[in-house]
Amino acid sequence: MSTYLYRFILYPLLFILAHIYALFNKKIRKALRKRYSVLGEARQIRKRSSARPVLIHTASMGEFEHVKPLIKTLKKRYNRPVIITFFSPSGFEFINNHEDVDGFLYLPFDFTQTVKKFYSILEPQMVIIAKHDVWINQVLVARKMNIPVYLINASLGATSSRTGWLARRILKPAYESLTGIYAISKDDAQTFKQYFNRAEVKAIGDTKFDQVLIRKEQALKKQLLPPGWERDAFVIVLGSIWKEDSAKILNPLKKLMKKYPKIKTIAVPHDPSKEFVSMLSKELNDIGVRLYSEVQKDFTERILLVDRIGILADLYKYAHLAFVGGSFKQGIHNVMEAAVYGIPVLYGPTHQNASEAVRLCKTGGGFVFNTAEEFENYVERFLLNEAERKVAGQKTQQFALDNINATEKLIKEWMGTVNLIPGSK
């Protein structure tokens, strides 16, 4: 009954509302327009290889970043064509190419016949969904066509909107039909079993941990700032910050920077729009701000304001202490990108959306604060007590290392079911 409700009422209604909203939003309008041509683009991509591809769906750029180790393994070791689909424009528009990806597409509209045509064109050997962006027909049509569908890096907190009565009724047929669910932790695996009546959900881990370690190794070879800017300084990186985050941390940060000339800050907005960058620049101007886009040689300003995307994970290498944003808005961003460098990580109360943020706090490497005063106390504490900072940093780094190798565990799971043979087609 819930499948019919979704197919004939809920999704058509969502489809209409999206088109109405697109009249007032250029980004949404562009994304919808691209979805109308997705079948034609799929045909062109399919012609590039005779081998059946692995189709990986990532909602946005963050999820794509996390599955890069899996993509690389499928491509290099098993010679599989890999095709990526995105739901969000933030993924599709900012990633034009990747050496291990054979094609990028928007996820097609989730109408039964559209999805069926999409799969018929691409003939995927398997469909992999990263994290949580499960669509009903995306799964049910694939299973009817005998295409295995796996949910990886899967998380489901007890307070997730997907555990609500209506959401469970709608999503249950899809989750029950998934060939396999691979959760990021035992707690998440148990929650899936409880709410979606799955007899087996395996706790494999999160490929995010594999990727942050790879990204760290790459970042250590890069020179992103003029040599010497960070020398003898105590560098704080504010990662993926929103307006709501800045309202909590900017005033105490300025107070501390005036008190301690040793402090330097790299501020990285989640969305470096002209309006937000301008607001931050004005707010911090009394300390001295330099935009990243204007850095060509040595500079003396103590605050670097990053007005581009894609380099935050690399910039954490300069940090002695990090704050991860989103934790005073809708949900925290990636704490592991900072933790892998062995530094204390601060964040706000809205972090239950990320299991690793909850667990990092329990290990003694993550620190949650609610007020500006608490933020100020944490920063001053780690600035003045190097021994305590190093102990906390060791805990964060060990936490990251203890959770790697999810990619290899997934490959081992699939060896017998999808006939992955090194070098085969």
GROMACS .gro file of C-alpha atoms in nm:
model
  425
    1MET     CA    1   0.000   0.000   0.000
    2SER     CA    2   0.279   0.241   0.090
    3THR     CA    3   0.449   0.180  -0.245
    4TYR     CA    4   0.133   0.282  -0.433
    5LEU     CA    5   0.098   0.589  -0.211
    6TYR     CA    6   0.453   0.692  -0.297
    7ARG     CA    7   0.434   0.615  -0.669
    8PHE     CA    8   0.097   0.771  -0.747
    9ILE     CA    9   0.056   1.048  -0.489
   10LEU     CA   10   0.362   1.149  -0.288
   11TYR     CA   11   0.630   1.147  -0.556
   12PRO     CA   12   0.413   1.311  -0.826
   13LEU     CA   13   0.326   1.580  -0.570
   14LEU     CA   14   0.696   1.626  -0.487
   15PHE     CA   15   0.770   1.646  -0.860
   16ILE     CA   16   0.515   1.927  -0.908
   17LEU     CA   17   0.631   2.121  -0.601
   18ALA     CA   18   0.995   2.098  -0.715
   19HIS     CA   19   0.903   2.251  -1.050
   20ILE     CA   20   0.713   2.534  -0.881
   21TYR     CA   21   1.007   2.602  -0.651
   22ALA     CA   22   1.240   2.599  -0.953
   23LEU     CA   23   1.062   2.906  -1.089
   24PHE     CA   24   1.222   3.102  -0.806
   25ASN     CA   25   1.552   2.916  -0.768
   26LYS     CA   26   1.806   2.911  -1.050
   27LYS     CA   27   2.009   2.624  -0.903
   28ILE     CA   28   1.704   2.395  -0.872
   29ARG     CA   29   1.584   2.497  -1.216
   30LYS     CA   30   1.916   2.398  -1.370
   31ALA     CA   31   1.919   2.064  -1.186
   32LEU     CA   32   1.568   1.977  -1.304
   33ARG     CA   33   1.654   2.068  -1.662
   34LYS     CA   34   1.956   1.836  -1.655
   35ARG     CA   35   1.739   1.549  -1.531
   36TYR     CA   36   1.528   1.570  -1.847
   37SER     CA   37   1.836   1.483  -2.054
   38VAL     CA   38   1.979   1.218  -1.824
   39LEU     CA   39   1.873   0.920  -2.038
   40GLY     CA   40   2.045   1.059  -2.344
   41GLU     CA   41   2.359   1.134  -2.145
   42ALA     CA   42   2.348   0.781  -2.001
   43ARG     CA   43   2.346   0.634  -2.353
   44GLN     CA   44   2.659   0.831  -2.443
   45ILE     CA   45   2.842   0.720  -2.129
   46ARG     CA   46   2.744   0.354  -2.179
   47LYS     CA   47   2.907   0.352  -2.523
   48ARG     CA   48   3.248   0.415  -2.371
   49SER     CA   49   3.292   0.059  -2.244
   50SER     CA   50   3.157  -0.287  -2.325
   51ALA     CA   51   3.191  -0.390  -1.960
   52ARG     CA   52   2.893  -0.354  -1.730
   53PRO     CA   53   2.953  -0.061  -1.492
   54VAL     CA   54   2.920  -0.026  -1.119
   55LEU     CA   55   2.666   0.248  -1.051
   56ILE     CA   56   2.729   0.447  -0.732
   57HIS     CA   57   2.477   0.701  -0.605
   58THR     CA   58   2.604   0.983  -0.383
   59ALA     CA   59   2.363   1.253  -0.275
   60SER     CA   60   2.618   1.536  -0.286
   61MET     CA   61   2.988   1.621  -0.297
   62GLY     CA   62   3.049   1.509   0.062
   63GLU     CA   63   2.925   1.155   0.002
   64PHE     CA   64   3.125   1.138  -0.323
   65GLU     CA   65   3.441   1.238  -0.138
   66HIS     CA   66   3.385   0.958   0.112
   67VAL     CA   67   3.354   0.679  -0.148
   68LYS     CA   68   3.666   0.771  -0.345
   69PRO     CA   69   3.870   0.482  -0.197
   70LEU     CA   70   3.601   0.238  -0.313
   71ILE     CA   71   3.589   0.395  -0.659
   72LYS     CA   72   3.965   0.369  -0.693
   73THR     CA   73   3.968   0.003  -0.587
   74LEU     CA   74   3.688  -0.094  -0.828
   75LYS     CA   75   3.863   0.085  -1.112
   76LYS     CA   76   4.229  -0.002  -1.056
   77ARG     CA   77   4.209  -0.351  -0.911
   78TYR     CA   78   3.896  -0.483  -1.083
   79ASN     CA   79   3.892  -0.277  -1.404
   80ARG     CA   80   3.526  -0.185  -1.355
   81PRO     CA   81   3.371   0.117  -1.527
   82VAL     CA   82   3.231   0.339  -1.252
   83ILE     CA   83   2.939   0.577  -1.303
   84ILE     CA   84   2.836   0.826  -1.034
   85THR     CA   85   2.492   0.976  -0.987
   86PHE     CA   86   2.417   1.283  -0.776
   87PHE     CA   87   2.095   1.414  -0.631
   88SER     CA   88   2.226   1.756  -0.529
   89PRO     CA   89   2.359   2.027  -0.760
   90SER     CA   90   2.636   2.082  -0.503
   91GLY     CA   91   2.782   1.753  -0.617
   92PHE     CA   92   2.715   1.755  -0.989
   93GLU     CA   93   2.808   2.115  -1.060
   94PHE     CA   94   3.139   2.117  -0.873
   95ILE     CA   95   3.284   1.783  -0.987
   96ASN     CA   96   3.348   1.792  -1.359
   97ASN     CA   97   3.575   1.489  -1.384
   98HIS     CA   98   3.770   1.234  -1.186
   99GLU     CA   99   4.033   0.999  -1.322
  100ASP     CA  100   3.861   0.686  -1.189
  101VAL     CA  101   3.505   0.780  -1.288
  102ASP     CA  102   3.368   0.704  -1.636
  103GLY     CA  103   3.070   0.936  -1.612
  104PHE     CA  104   2.870   1.169  -1.390
  105LEU     CA  105   2.492   1.193  -1.407
  106TYR     CA  106   2.206   1.336  -1.211
  107LEU     CA  107   1.988   1.072  -1.048
  108PRO     CA  108   1.687   1.042  -1.281
  109PHE     CA  109   1.336   1.128  -1.172
  110ASP     CA  110   1.210   0.845  -0.951
  111PHE     CA  111   0.924   0.736  -1.177
  112THR     CA  112   0.907   0.361  -1.237
  113GLN     CA  113   0.941   0.372  -1.616
  114THR     CA  114   1.214   0.637  -1.608
  115VAL     CA  115   1.424   0.436  -1.365
  116LYS     CA  116   1.365   0.118  -1.567
  117LYS     CA  117   1.488   0.287  -1.887
  118PHE     CA  118   1.788   0.426  -1.698
  119TYR     CA  119   1.895   0.082  -1.576
  120SER     CA  120   1.823  -0.076  -1.916
  121ILE     CA  121   2.060   0.172  -2.079
  122LEU     CA  122   2.345   0.146  -1.828
  123GLU     CA  123   2.310  -0.229  -1.749
  124PRO     CA  124   2.484  -0.188  -1.411
  125GLN     CA  125   2.643  -0.493  -1.255
  126MET     CA  126   2.549  -0.355  -0.917
  127VAL     CA  127   2.406  -0.038  -0.763
  128ILE     CA  128   2.571   0.112  -0.456
  129ILE     CA  129   2.398   0.384  -0.252
  130ALA     CA  130   2.617   0.587  -0.019
  131LYS     CA  131   2.495   0.693   0.325
  132HIS     CA  132   2.118   0.751   0.318
  133ASP     CA  133   1.981   0.881  -0.014
  134VAL     CA  134   1.752   0.585  -0.082
  135TRP     CA  135   1.468   0.634  -0.333
  136ILE     CA  136   1.183   0.384  -0.358
  137ASN     CA  137   1.189   0.307  -0.729
  138GLN     CA  138   1.565   0.336  -0.743
  139VAL     CA  139   1.572   0.019  -0.529
  140LEU     CA  140   1.254  -0.168  -0.623
  141VAL     CA  141   1.305  -0.143  -0.998
  142ALA     CA  142   1.666  -0.258  -0.970
  143ARG     CA  143   1.570  -0.562  -0.767
  144LYS     CA  144   1.292  -0.650  -1.013
  145MET     CA  145   1.559  -0.639  -1.286
  146ASN     CA  146   1.784  -0.868  -1.076
  147ILE     CA  147   2.039  -0.593  -1.013
  148PRO     CA  148   2.187  -0.614  -0.661
  149VAL     CA  149   2.158  -0.291  -0.459
  150TYR     CA  150   2.374  -0.218  -0.156
  151LEU     CA  151   2.354   0.062   0.100
  152ILE     CA  152   2.701   0.146   0.233
  153ASN     CA  153   2.828   0.387   0.500
  154ALA     CA  154   2.475   0.351   0.633
  155SER     CA  155   2.377   0.540   0.946
  156LEU     CA  156   2.045   0.562   1.126
  157GLY     CA  157   2.020   0.736   1.460
  158ALA     CA  158   1.724   0.674   1.686
  159THR     CA  159   1.620   1.039   1.639
  160SER     CA  160   1.650   1.035   1.258
  161SER     CA  161   1.345   1.153   1.062
  162ARG     CA  162   1.353   0.815   0.887
  163THR     CA  163   1.248   0.646   1.211
  164GLY     CA  164   0.918   0.835   1.221
  165TRP     CA  165   0.599   0.638   1.158
  166LEU     CA  166   0.516   0.780   0.815
  167ALA     CA  167   0.875   0.774   0.687
  168ARG     CA  168   0.912   0.411   0.796
  169ARG     CA  169   0.591   0.310   0.619
  170ILE     CA  170   0.706   0.474   0.297
  171LEU     CA  171   1.070   0.363   0.305
  172LYS     CA  172   1.020   0.012   0.442
  173PRO     CA  173   0.967  -0.162   0.102
  174ALA     CA  174   1.292  -0.014  -0.028
  175TYR     CA  175   1.498  -0.098   0.280
  176GLU     CA  176   1.357  -0.450   0.290
  177SER     CA  177   1.449  -0.497  -0.076
  178LEU     CA  178   1.811  -0.386  -0.048
  179THR     CA  179   2.047  -0.674  -0.119
  180GLY     CA  180   2.265  -0.566   0.170
  181ILE     CA  181   2.298  -0.288   0.427
  182TYR     CA  182   2.644  -0.211   0.560
  183ALA     CA  183   2.628   0.017   0.862
  184ILE     CA  184   2.901   0.240   1.001
  185SER     CA  185   2.869   0.100   1.354
  186LYS     CA  186   2.704  -0.174   1.557
  187ASP     CA  187   2.460   0.078   1.705
  188ASP     CA  188   2.349   0.190   1.359
  189ALA     CA  189   2.317  -0.172   1.245
  190GLN     CA  190   2.089  -0.246   1.538
  191THR     CA  191   1.874   0.059   1.465
  192PHE     CA  192   1.822  -0.056   1.105
  193LYS     CA  193   1.717  -0.399   1.229
  194GLN     CA  194   1.477  -0.246   1.480
  195TYR     CA  195   1.300   0.001   1.250
  196PHE     CA  196   1.313  -0.173   0.912
  197ASN     CA  197   1.271  -0.538   1.002
  198ARG     CA  198   1.604  -0.648   0.858
  199ALA     CA  199   1.726  -0.987   0.973
  200GLU     CA  200   2.085  -0.899   0.891
  201VAL     CA  201   2.266  -0.565   0.881
  202LYS     CA  202   2.645  -0.579   0.896
  203ALA     CA  203   2.860  -0.323   1.075
  204ILE     CA  204   3.138  -0.271   0.821
  205GLY     CA  205   3.248   0.084   0.900
  206ASP     CA  206   3.268   0.399   0.692
  207THR     CA  207   3.485   0.451   0.382
  208LYS     CA  208   3.506   0.813   0.499
  209PHE     CA  209   3.784   0.705   0.736
  210ASP     CA  210   3.980   0.549   0.450
  211GLN     CA  211   3.942   0.865   0.245
  212VAL     CA  212   4.050   1.110   0.514
  213LEU     CA  213   4.367   0.908   0.564
  214ILE     CA  214   4.439   0.910   0.189
  215ARG     CA  215   4.357   1.280   0.170
  216LYS     CA  216   4.594   1.349   0.459
  217GLU     CA  217   4.880   1.172   0.284
  218GLN     CA  218   4.815   1.380  -0.028
  219ALA     CA  219   4.777   1.706   0.166
  220LEU     CA  220   5.110   1.666   0.344
  221LYS     CA  221   5.279   1.690   0.004
  222LYS     CA  222   5.103   2.016  -0.090
  223GLN     CA  223   5.204   2.374  -0.020
  224LEU     CA  224   4.876   2.561   0.019
  225LEU     CA  225   5.011   2.866   0.200
  226PRO     CA  226   5.325   3.079   0.166
  227PRO     CA  227   5.602   2.908   0.365
  228GLY     CA  228   5.636   3.041   0.715
  229TRP     CA  229   5.294   3.200   0.771
  230GLU     CA  230   5.209   2.940   1.034
  231ARG     CA  231   5.559   2.929   1.188
  232ASP     CA  232   5.560   2.978   1.569
  233ALA     CA  233   5.182   3.034   1.560
  234PHE     CA  234   4.890   2.858   1.722
  235VAL     CA  235   4.664   2.794   1.422
  236ILE     CA  236   4.290   2.744   1.458
  237VAL     CA  237   4.094   2.618   1.159
  238LEU     CA  238   3.723   2.698   1.151
  239GLY     CA  239   3.586   2.441   0.907
  240SER     CA  240   3.261   2.455   0.711
  241ILE     CA  241   3.116   2.737   0.916
  242TRP     CA  242   2.768   2.881   0.873
  243LYS     CA  243   2.626   3.212   0.991
  244GLU     CA  244   2.483   3.039   1.298
  245ASP     CA  245   2.829   2.904   1.386
  246SER     CA  246   2.998   3.241   1.342
  247ALA     CA  247   2.745   3.402   1.576
  248LYS     CA  248   2.878   3.179   1.856
  249ILE     CA  249   3.251   3.182   1.792
  250LEU     CA  250   3.363   3.508   1.629
  251ASN     CA  251   3.344   3.741   1.929
  252PRO     CA  252   3.535   3.512   2.168
  253LEU     CA  253   3.782   3.436   1.889
  254LYS     CA  254   3.855   3.805   1.833
  255LYS     CA  255   3.892   3.857   2.208
  256LEU     CA  256   4.148   3.576   2.229
  257MET     CA  257   4.338   3.690   1.919
  258LYS     CA  258   4.377   4.037   2.071
  259LYS     CA  259   4.496   3.883   2.397
  260TYR     CA  260   4.730   3.628   2.237
  261PRO     CA  261   4.916   3.750   1.926
  262LYS     CA  262   5.035   3.392   1.871
  263ILE     CA  263   4.691   3.284   1.748
  264LYS     CA  264   4.628   3.272   1.375
  265THR     CA  265   4.301   3.158   1.217
  266ILE     CA  266   4.197   2.996   0.891
  267ALA     CA  267   3.822   3.048   0.845
  268VAL     CA  268   3.650   2.830   0.585
  269PRO     CA  269   3.280   2.901   0.514
  270HIS     CA  270   3.066   2.604   0.411
  271ASP     CA  271   2.922   2.816   0.132
  272PRO     CA  272   3.170   3.092   0.037
  273SER     CA  273   2.906   3.319  -0.114
  274LYS     CA  274   3.004   3.681  -0.171
  275GLU     CA  275   2.755   3.790   0.095
  276PHE     CA  276   2.883   3.558   0.367
  277VAL     CA  277   3.250   3.613   0.286
  278SER     CA  278   3.192   3.990   0.293
  279MET     CA  279   3.012   3.964   0.628
  280LEU     CA  280   3.295   3.760   0.782
  281SER     CA  281   3.557   3.993   0.641
  282LYS     CA  282   3.391   4.298   0.795
  283GLU     CA  283   3.338   4.120   1.127
  284LEU     CA  284   3.705   4.019   1.153
  285ASN     CA  285   3.862   4.322   0.989
  286ASP     CA  286   3.987   4.475   1.315
  287ILE     CA  287   4.221   4.176   1.352
  288GLY     CA  288   4.334   4.174   0.989
  289VAL     CA  289   4.194   3.951   0.713
  290ARG     CA  290   4.336   3.822   0.385
  291LEU     CA  291   4.121   3.636   0.131
  292TYR     CA  292   4.266   3.310   0.007
  293SER     CA  293   4.203   3.416  -0.354
  294GLU     CA  294   4.433   3.714  -0.296
  295VAL     CA  295   4.724   3.518  -0.152
  296GLN     CA  296   5.010   3.529  -0.402
  297LYS     CA  297   5.311   3.572  -0.171
  298ASP     CA  298   5.386   3.631   0.195
  299PHE     CA  299   5.116   3.809   0.392
  300THR     CA  300   5.103   3.940   0.747
  301GLU     CA  301   4.731   3.923   0.826
  302ARG     CA  302   4.654   3.679   1.106
  303ILE     CA  303   4.321   3.562   0.964
  304LEU     CA  304   4.299   3.380   0.633
  305LEU     CA  305   3.944   3.376   0.496
  306VAL     CA  306   3.902   3.099   0.240
  307ASP     CA  307   3.673   3.202  -0.045
  308ARG     CA  308   3.681   2.879  -0.244
  309ILE     CA  309   3.564   2.522  -0.190
  310GLY     CA  310   3.740   2.187  -0.198
  311ILE     CA  311   4.053   2.253   0.012
  312LEU     CA  312   3.929   2.246   0.371
  313ALA     CA  313   4.041   1.886   0.431
  314ASP     CA  314   4.393   1.986   0.322
  315LEU     CA  315   4.403   2.306   0.528
  316TYR     CA  316   4.349   2.114   0.852
  317LYS     CA  317   4.715   2.008   0.826
  318TYR     CA  318   4.813   2.355   0.951
  319ALA     CA  319   4.586   2.338   1.257
  320HIS     CA  320   4.667   2.295   1.624
  321LEU     CA  321   4.295   2.309   1.703
  322ALA     CA  322   3.982   2.284   1.489
  323PHE     CA  323   3.619   2.385   1.508
  324VAL     CA  324   3.380   2.196   1.277
  325GLY     CA  325   3.078   2.390   1.159
  326GLY     CA  326   2.717   2.300   1.101
  327SER     CA  327   2.703   2.209   1.468
  328PHE     CA  328   2.499   2.520   1.548
  329LYS     CA  329   2.276   2.477   1.243
  330GLN     CA  330   2.125   2.169   1.078
  331GLY     CA  331   2.400   1.919   1.161
  332ILE     CA  332   2.775   1.890   1.193
  333HIS     CA  333   3.005   1.842   0.894
  334ASN     CA  334   3.300   1.603   0.869
  335VAL     CA  335   3.493   1.588   1.197
  336MET     CA  336   3.727   1.316   1.070
  337GLU     CA  337   3.897   1.546   0.820
  338ALA     CA  338   4.033   1.732   1.121
  339ALA     CA  339   4.073   1.440   1.362
  340VAL     CA  340   4.307   1.249   1.131
  341TYR     CA  341   4.573   1.517   1.192
  342GLY     CA  342   4.581   1.440   1.562
  343ILE     CA  343   4.434   1.763   1.697
  344PRO     CA  344   4.150   1.838   1.941
  345VAL     CA  345   3.822   1.902   1.761
  346LEU     CA  346   3.558   2.143   1.894
  347TYR     CA  347   3.194   2.149   1.788
  348GLY     CA  348   2.850   2.257   1.896
  349PRO     CA  349   2.550   2.063   2.024
  350THR     CA  350   2.396   1.976   1.686
  351HIS     CA  351   2.617   1.678   1.607
  352GLN     CA  352   2.392   1.375   1.661
  353ASN     CA  353   2.361   1.343   1.283
  354ALA     CA  354   2.720   1.215   1.271
  355SER     CA  355   2.793   0.896   1.461
  356GLU     CA  356   3.166   0.961   1.447
  357ALA     CA  357   3.121   1.300   1.617
  358VAL     CA  358   2.934   1.135   1.903
  359ARG     CA  359   3.196   0.862   1.935
  360LEU     CA  360   3.490   1.103   1.906
  361CYS     CA  361   3.355   1.297   2.202
  362LYS     CA  362   3.341   0.977   2.408
  363THR     CA  363   3.706   0.900   2.329
  364GLY     CA  364   3.824   1.233   2.469
  365GLY     CA  365   3.929   1.383   2.138
  366GLY     CA  366   3.611   1.576   2.055
  367PHE     CA  367   3.480   1.858   2.274
  368VAL     CA  368   3.123   1.991   2.267
  369PHE     CA  369   3.033   2.344   2.376
  370ASN     CA  370   2.708   2.539   2.387
  371THR     CA  371   2.810   2.897   2.461
  372ALA     CA  372   3.063   3.152   2.342
  373GLU     CA  373   3.223   3.146   2.687
  374GLU     CA  374   3.275   2.769   2.668
  375PHE     CA  375   3.436   2.806   2.325
  376GLU     CA  376   3.669   3.071   2.462
  377ASN     CA  377   3.764   2.849   2.757
  378TYR     CA  378   3.844   2.551   2.536
  379VAL     CA  379   4.061   2.753   2.299
  380GLU     CA  380   4.255   2.918   2.583
  381ARG     CA  381   4.293   2.585   2.760
  382PHE     CA  382   4.451   2.412   2.460
  383LEU     CA  383   4.662   2.716   2.375
  384LEU     CA  384   4.818   2.731   2.721
  385ASN     CA  385   4.839   2.358   2.795
  386GLU     CA  386   5.033   2.191   2.517
  387ALA     CA  387   5.056   1.858   2.698
  388GLU     CA  388   4.679   1.832   2.731
  389ARG     CA  389   4.635   1.932   2.366
  390LYS     CA  390   4.873   1.659   2.253
  391VAL     CA  391   4.698   1.393   2.462
  392ALA     CA  392   4.360   1.490   2.312
  393GLY     CA  393   4.517   1.494   1.965
  394GLN     CA  394   4.658   1.145   2.009
  395LYS     CA  395   4.311   1.021   2.097
  396THR     CA  396   4.156   1.172   1.785
  397GLN     CA  397   4.424   1.026   1.560
  398GLN     CA  398   4.393   0.682   1.716
  399PHE     CA  399   4.017   0.697   1.674
  400ALA     CA  400   4.063   0.760   1.302
  401LEU     CA  401   4.316   0.478   1.263
  402ASP     CA  402   4.095   0.232   1.455
  403ASN     CA  403   3.816   0.281   1.200
  404ILE     CA  404   3.994   0.239   0.865
  405ASN     CA  405   3.968  -0.047   0.610
  406ALA     CA  406   3.593  -0.031   0.541
  407THR     CA  407   3.674  -0.038   0.168
  408GLU     CA  408   3.852  -0.372   0.188
  409LYS     CA  409   3.575  -0.518   0.404
  410LEU     CA  410   3.315  -0.420   0.142
  411ILE     CA  411   3.518  -0.569  -0.141
  412LYS     CA  412   3.549  -0.894   0.054
  413GLU     CA  413   3.169  -0.898   0.103
  414TRP     CA  414   3.109  -0.863  -0.271
  415MET     CA  415   3.372  -1.105  -0.401
  416GLY     CA  416   3.134  -1.399  -0.405
  417THR     CA  417   2.814  -1.219  -0.501
  418VAL     CA  418   2.910  -0.996  -0.795
  419ASN     CA  419   3.209  -1.192  -0.925
  420LEU     CA  420   3.475  -0.929  -0.872
  421ILE     CA  421   3.788  -1.067  -1.035
  422PRO     CA  422   4.104  -0.855  -1.058
  423GLY     CA  423   4.153  -0.723  -1.410
  424SER     CA  424   3.828  -0.875  -1.540
  425LYS     CA  425   3.550  -0.714  -1.739
   0.00000   0.00000   0.00000
